[in-house]
Coordinates of C-alpha atoms and ligand atoms in Angstrom, one line a residue:
X1 CA 3.2 18.8 27.3
X2 CA 3.7 15.6 29.2
X3 CA 2.9 15.5 32.9
X4 CA 4.7 13.7 35.7
X5 CA 2.6 10.5 35.4
X6 CA 3.2 10.2 31.6
X7 CA 6.9 10.8 32.0
X8 CA 7.0 8.3 34.9
X9 CA 5.5 5.7 32.5
X10 CA 8.2 6.5 30.0
X11 CA 11.0 6.1 32.6
X12 CA 9.6 2.9 34.0
X13 CA 9.4 1.5 30.5
X14 CA 13.2 1.5 30.3
X15 CA 14.7 -1.6 32.1
X16 CA 17.6 0.2 33.8
X17 CA 18.4 -2.6 36.3
X18 CA 21.9 -1.8 37.8
X19 CA 24.8 -3.1 35.8
X20 CA 22.8 -3.0 32.5
X21 CA 22.8 -0.1 30.1
X22 CA 21.0 3.1 31.0
X23 CA 21.8 4.7 27.6
X24 CA 18.2 4.5 26.2
X25 CA 16.8 6.3 29.2
X26 CA 19.6 8.9 29.0
X27 CA 19.0 9.4 25.3
X28 CA 15.2 9.9 25.9
X29 CA 16.0 12.5 28.6
X30 CA 18.5 14.3 26.2
X31 CA 15.8 14.4 23.5
X32 CA 13.3 15.9 26.0
X33 CA 15.9 18.5 27.1
X34 CA 16.6 19.3 23.4
X35 CA 12.9 20.0 22.8
X36 CA 13.2 22.7 25.5
X37 CA 16.5 24.0 24.3
X38 CA 18.2 22.9 27.6
X39 CA 22.0 22.3 27.2
X40 CA 23.4 19.1 28.6
X41 CA 26.5 16.9 28.8
X42 CA 26.8 13.2 29.0
X43 CA 29.7 11.2 30.4
X44 CA 30.1 7.5 29.6
X45 CA 31.5 5.0 32.1
X46 CA 34.7 3.0 31.2
X47 CA 32.6 0.3 29.5
X48 CA 30.7 2.8 27.3
X49 CA 27.4 1.2 28.3
X50 CA 26.3 3.6 31.1
X51 CA 26.2 7.4 31.4
X52 CA 25.9 10.2 33.8
X53 CA 24.1 13.4 32.6
X54 CA 24.2 17.0 33.7
X55 CA 21.8 19.6 32.4
X56 CA 21.4 23.3 33.3
X57 CA 18.2 25.3 33.2
X58 CA 18.9 29.0 33.8
X59 CA 21.9 31.2 33.7
X60 CA 25.5 30.0 34.0
X61 CA 26.0 31.5 37.5
X62 CA 27.0 30.1 40.8
X63 CA 24.5 29.4 43.6
X64 CA 22.2 27.1 41.7
X65 CA 20.4 24.1 43.0
X66 CA 21.1 20.5 42.0
X67 CA 18.3 18.0 41.6
X68 CA 20.1 14.6 41.8
X69 CA 18.6 11.3 40.7
X70 CA 20.1 7.9 40.0
X71 CA 18.7 6.2 36.8
X72 CA 19.2 2.6 37.8
X73 CA 16.9 0.4 39.8
X74 CA 17.2 -3.0 41.6
X75 CA 16.5 -6.3 39.8
X76 CA 13.0 -7.9 39.6
X77 CA 14.2 -11.5 39.2
X78 CA 12.7 -13.9 41.7
X79 CA 10.2 -11.3 42.9
X80 CA 6.4 -12.1 42.7
X81 CA 5.1 -9.1 40.7
X82 CA 1.4 -9.0 40.0
X83 CA 1.9 -6.8 36.9
X84 CA 4.7 -6.2 34.4
X85 CA 7.3 -4.3 36.5
X86 CA 8.3 -2.2 33.4
X87 CA 4.8 -1.1 32.7
X88 CA 3.4 1.7 34.9
X89 CA 0.2 0.2 36.3
X90 CA -2.4 2.3 38.3
X91 CA -3.8 0.6 41.4
X92 CA -6.3 2.9 43.1
X93 CA -4.4 6.0 44.2
X94 CA -1.1 4.3 43.7
X95 CA 1.2 3.8 40.7
X96 CA 3.0 0.5 40.5
X97 CA 6.3 -0.3 38.6
X98 CA 10.0 -0.9 39.2
X99 CA 11.7 2.3 40.3
X100 CA 8.5 4.4 40.8
X101 CA 9.7 5.2 44.3
X102 CA 13.4 4.5 44.0
X103 CA 13.7 6.9 42.2
X104 CA 12.1 7.5 38.9
X105 CA 9.1 9.3 40.5
X106 CA 11.4 12.2 41.5
X107 CA 13.0 12.3 38.1
X108 CA 9.7 12.3 36.3
X109 CA 8.5 15.2 38.5
X110 CA 11.7 17.2 37.7
X111 CA 11.3 16.6 34.0
X112 CA 7.6 17.5 34.1
X113 CA 8.7 20.9 35.4
X114 CA 11.0 21.6 32.5
X115 CA 8.5 23.9 30.6
X116 CA 7.9 25.9 33.8
X117 CA 11.7 26.1 34.6
X118 CA 12.5 27.2 31.1
X119 CA 9.7 29.8 30.9
X120 CA 10.6 31.3 34.4
X121 CA 13.3 33.9 34.4
X122 CA 15.6 32.0 36.7
X123 CA 18.2 34.2 38.4
X124 CA 20.1 31.1 39.6
X125 CA 20.1 27.8 37.7
X126 CA 18.6 24.4 38.3
X127 CA 21.0 21.6 37.6
X128 CA 19.8 18.1 36.8
X129 CA 22.3 15.4 37.8
X130 CA 21.5 11.9 36.6
X131 CA 23.8 9.0 37.7
X132 CA 24.2 5.3 36.9
X133 CA 24.6 2.3 39.1
X134 CA 23.9 4.0 42.4
X135 CA 22.3 0.7 43.7
X136 CA 25.7 -1.0 43.3
X137 CA 27.4 1.4 45.7
X138 CA 27.1 4.9 44.2
X139 CA 29.3 3.7 41.4
X140 CA 28.6 6.6 39.0
X141 CA 28.4 9.4 41.5
X142 CA 32.1 10.4 41.9
X143 CA 32.5 10.9 38.2
X144 CA 29.1 12.6 38.0
X145 CA 30.1 15.1 40.6
X146 CA 33.3 15.8 38.7
X147 CA 31.3 16.3 35.5
X148 CA 29.0 18.7 37.4
X149 CA 31.8 20.8 38.8
X150 CA 33.8 20.8 35.6
X151 CA 31.0 22.0 33.4
X152 CA 28.9 24.2 35.7
X153 CA 29.4 27.1 38.0
X154 CA 29.5 25.9 41.6
X155 CA 26.0 25.2 42.9
X156 CA 24.9 26.1 46.5
X157 CA 22.8 23.2 47.3
X158 CA 21.7 19.7 46.2
X159 CA 18.5 17.8 46.7
X160 CA 18.9 14.1 46.3
X161 CA 15.3 12.9 45.6
X162 CA 15.6 9.5 47.2
X163 CA 12.3 8.4 48.9
X164 CA 11.8 10.2 52.2
X165 CA 8.1 11.1 52.1
X166 CA 9.4 14.6 51.2
X167 CA 10.8 15.1 54.7
X168 CA 14.4 16.3 55.1
X169 CA 17.0 13.5 55.6
X170 CA 20.4 14.9 56.6
X171 CA 22.5 11.9 57.5
X172 CA 23.3 8.4 56.4
X173 CA 26.2 6.0 56.9
X174 CA 28.6 5.2 54.0
X175 CA 29.1 1.8 52.5
X176 CA 32.6 0.6 51.7
X177 CA 32.9 -2.9 50.2
X178 CA 36.0 -4.9 49.4
X179 CA 37.3 -8.2 48.0
X180 CA 40.5 -9.4 49.4
X181 CA 42.3 -12.1 47.4
X182 CA 44.9 -14.3 49.0
X183 CA 47.2 -16.4 46.8
X184 CA 49.2 -19.0 48.6
X185 CA 50.9 -22.3 47.4
X186 CA 48.9 -25.5 47.2
X187 CA 50.3 -28.9 48.2
X188 CA 49.5 -32.3 49.8
X189 CA 48.0 -31.9 53.2
X190 CA 50.8 -34.2 54.6
X191 CA 53.4 -31.8 53.4
X192 CA 52.4 -28.4 54.8
X193 CA 56.1 -27.4 55.0
X194 CA 56.1 -26.9 51.2
X195 CA 52.7 -25.1 51.0
X196 CA 51.1 -21.8 52.0
X197 CA 47.5 -22.0 53.2
X198 CA 45.5 -19.2 51.7
X199 CA 42.3 -20.1 53.6
X200 CA 44.0 -19.7 57.0
X201 CA 45.4 -16.4 56.0
X202 CA 41.9 -15.2 54.9
X203 CA 40.5 -16.4 58.2
X204 CA 43.1 -14.4 60.1
X205 CA 42.1 -11.3 58.2
X206 CA 38.4 -12.0 58.7
X207 CA 38.9 -12.3 62.4
X208 CA 40.8 -9.0 62.5
X209 CA 38.0 -7.3 60.7
X210 CA 35.6 -8.6 63.3
X211 CA 37.9 -7.4 66.0
X212 CA 37.7 -3.9 64.5
X213 CA 33.9 -4.2 64.4
X214 CA 33.9 -4.9 68.1
X215 CA 36.1 -1.9 68.8
X216 CA 33.7 0.3 66.9
X217 CA 30.7 -1.1 68.7
X218 CA 32.3 -0.5 72.1
X219 CA 33.2 3.1 71.1
X220 CA 29.6 3.8 70.0
X221 CA 29.7 7.3 68.8
X222 CA 26.7 8.6 66.9
X223 CA 23.2 8.3 68.4
X224 CA 21.6 9.5 65.2
X225 CA 22.0 6.0 63.8
X226 CA 20.8 2.5 64.7
X227 CA 23.1 1.0 65.6
X228 CA 25.0 4.1 66.8
X229 CA 28.4 2.9 65.4
X230 CA 30.3 1.9 62.4
X231 CA 29.5 -1.7 61.5
X232 CA 31.7 -4.3 59.7
X233 CA 30.5 -7.5 58.0
X234 CA 32.7 -10.4 56.8
X235 CA 30.4 -11.6 54.1
X236 CA 31.8 -14.5 52.0
X237 CA 34.9 -16.7 52.0
X238 CA 35.6 -19.0 49.1
X239 CA 38.6 -21.4 49.4
X240 CA 39.6 -25.0 49.4
X241 CA 39.0 -28.0 47.3
X242 CA 39.5 -31.2 49.3
X243 CA 40.4 -32.5 52.7
X244 CA 43.9 -33.6 51.6
X245 CA 44.9 -30.4 49.7
X246 CA 46.3 -27.2 51.3
X247 CA 44.2 -24.4 49.8
X248 CA 46.1 -22.2 47.4
X249 CA 43.6 -19.4 46.9
X250 CA 41.0 -17.6 49.0
X251 CA 38.6 -14.8 48.2
X252 CA 37.1 -12.9 51.1
X253 CA 34.4 -10.2 50.7
X254 CA 33.7 -7.7 53.5
X255 CA 32.2 -4.3 54.0
X256 CA 32.0 -1.6 56.6
X257 CA 29.3 1.0 57.0
X258 CA 30.9 4.1 58.6
X259 CA 29.1 6.7 60.6
X260 CA 30.0 10.1 59.1
X261 CA 32.8 10.7 61.7
X262 CA 34.5 7.4 60.7
X263 CA 34.1 7.8 56.9
X264 CA 37.7 7.9 56.0
X265 CA 40.1 5.3 54.5
X266 CA 41.5 4.6 58.0
X267 CA 39.6 1.4 58.6
X268 CA 40.6 -0.2 55.3
X269 CA 44.2 1.1 55.9
X270 CA 44.2 -0.7 59.2
X271 CA 43.0 -4.0 57.7
X272 CA 45.6 -3.6 54.9
X273 CA 48.3 -2.9 57.4
X274 CA 47.4 -6.1 59.4
X275 CA 47.3 -8.2 56.2
X276 CA 50.6 -6.9 55.0
X277 CA 52.6 -6.7 58.2
X278 CA 51.2 -9.7 60.1
X279 CA 49.4 -12.2 57.8
X280 CA 51.6 -11.9 54.7
X281 CA 54.9 -12.8 56.5
X282 CA 53.2 -15.9 58.0
X283 CA 51.8 -16.9 54.6
X284 CA 55.3 -16.6 53.0
X285 CA 57.1 -18.2 55.9
X286 CA 57.4 -21.7 54.4
X287 CA 57.8 -21.1 50.7
X288 CA 58.7 -17.4 50.4
X289 CA 55.7 -17.0 48.1
X290 CA 52.2 -15.6 48.5
X291 CA 50.3 -12.4 47.8
X292 CA 47.4 -10.5 49.3
X293 CA 45.5 -7.9 47.2
X294 CA 42.6 -5.6 48.0
X295 CA 39.9 -4.5 45.5
X296 CA 37.3 -1.8 46.3
X297 CA 33.8 -2.9 45.1
X298 CA 31.8 0.0 46.5
X299 CA 32.6 3.3 48.0
X300 CA 29.5 5.2 49.0
X301 CA 30.3 8.2 51.2
X302 CA 28.4 8.9 54.4
X303 CA 26.2 12.0 54.6
X304 CA 26.9 14.1 57.7
X305 CA 24.3 16.6 59.2
X306 CA 25.3 20.2 58.4
X307 CA 25.1 23.0 60.9
X308 CA 22.5 25.4 59.4
X309 CA 22.8 23.6 56.1
X310 CA 21.5 25.6 53.0
X311 CA 20.0 22.5 51.4
X312 CA 17.9 21.5 54.5
X313 CA 16.7 25.1 54.9
X314 CA 15.8 25.2 51.2
X315 CA 13.6 22.1 51.3
X316 CA 11.9 23.3 54.5
X317 CA 11.0 26.5 52.8
X318 CA 9.8 24.6 49.7
X319 CA 7.7 22.0 51.5
X320 CA 6.9 23.7 54.7
X321 CA 8.1 20.6 56.5
X322 CA 8.7 20.9 60.2
X323 CA 9.6 17.2 60.6
X324 CA 12.8 16.8 62.6
X325 CA 15.8 16.1 60.3
X326 CA 16.4 12.3 60.3
X327 CA 18.9 9.7 59.2
X328 CA 18.2 6.8 56.9
X329 CA 19.7 3.3 57.0
X330 CA 20.8 3.3 53.3
X331 CA 23.4 5.3 51.4
X332 CA 22.8 7.7 48.5
X333 CA 24.8 9.6 46.0
X334 CA 24.4 12.6 48.3
X335 CA 27.6 11.8 50.3
X336 CA 29.7 12.4 47.2
X337 CA 28.0 15.8 46.6
X338 CA 28.6 16.9 50.2
X339 CA 32.2 15.7 50.0
X340 CA 32.6 18.1 47.1
X341 CA 31.5 21.0 49.3
X342 CA 27.9 21.2 48.1
X343 CA 25.3 21.5 50.9
X344 CA 23.2 18.4 50.5
X345 CA 19.9 17.0 51.7
X346 CA 17.9 13.9 50.8
X347 CA 14.3 14.7 50.1
X348 CA 12.0 12.9 47.7
X349 CA 8.6 11.4 47.1
X350 CA 7.5 7.9 48.3
X351 CA 8.8 5.8 51.1
X352 CA 11.9 3.5 51.2
X353 CA 9.4 0.9 52.6
X354 CA 7.9 0.7 49.1
X355 CA 11.3 0.3 47.3
X356 CA 13.2 -2.8 46.3
X357 CA 10.1 -4.9 46.7
X358 CA 7.7 -6.7 44.3
X359 CA 4.9 -4.3 43.3
X360 CA 6.9 -1.3 44.2
X361 CA 4.5 1.6 44.3
X362 CA 4.2 5.3 44.9
X363 CA 1.1 7.3 46.0
X364 CA -0.1 9.8 43.4
X365 CA -0.4 12.3 46.2
X366 CA 3.4 12.0 46.9
X367 CA 4.1 12.8 43.2
X368 CA 1.8 15.8 43.4
X369 CA 3.5 17.0 46.5
X370 CA 6.9 16.6 44.8
X371 CA 5.6 18.6 41.8
X372 CA 4.6 21.3 44.3
X373 CA 8.0 21.3 45.9
X374 CA 9.7 21.7 42.6
X375 CA 7.3 24.4 41.4
X376 CA 8.1 26.3 44.6
X377 CA 11.8 25.9 43.8
X378 CA 11.3 27.5 40.4
X379 CA 9.5 30.4 42.1
X380 CA 12.3 30.8 44.7
X381 CA 15.0 30.8 42.0
X382 CA 13.2 33.3 39.8
X383 CA 12.6 35.8 42.6
Ligands
ZN401 ZN1 17.7 4.9 45.4

């Protein structure tokens, strides 16, 4: 039987940097599930190189608990690591390696409990939910949640094991990212009457996005966040070739991070409306030609605090935590689970302070505390 630390070493050994394949890791988890006779289903992404995975330990009845973990991790390029990031390296009472905190430690802890989970006579199931490319904007999560709900009876609660030092986190903003492409008509700078300037159109849209950002700032609405409002960022603008050419094409990237109350498609609809109704007619005024298109690059849903939420109450029973529920400045797959009607809390070992950095580490004491939380979950669900 392999313990949490051995399993963590296995998981860290797979380079699952976002946007690369996670299939080797998924296959290893499937093999482990098979040795315990646990049924599972895999779902490939459209490229066939990444997969989500759902497994159920216990009876096929409603009211189970989801343990959710993303399998990808952030890149190591350009970071000064003092050991091989894909080899789990002990350092005193810490373990070092890419993903140990974010969030292979939680996954290793869940997998280490498999024998206990299988041996227990669970009256409600534990559902493992593994996703891909979370770090790119919860890319795999929407399909993963569909897979969960289409293959399993409806669960009652979900624990997303992102690093929170095992304290309950009940809120985060969403992250919605877009690329807007403006196609105009190029021409000599002396002849603007025969051209359509894509750069100017992009700048008009960028300014409008910033106007919306100010409006949200002035209407500051949610004191559980810092800052207490939805933010917008105009991030990159690529356009233009030379001083005497009217730019034909512009590409603008931008994002907004909505507080839960603002997490709808309304903001992007407002930007699209302005682009279509105001900027596009100007772009087309001289030549009759020009297009503006929007592409969604990331769509992480916000997590909203729940009144008397089942998931938060569950982790408080399991950990004994009396820490006040808090919000975090990053998004998780949890927003998608909550949007599907599953009570959701973020609670996992390690601290986000230790994530995404060179020499990412987790305290062995945090892993042991996570093991204890999941052992308590097994007990609760077999009562
Ligand atoms: Zn994470």
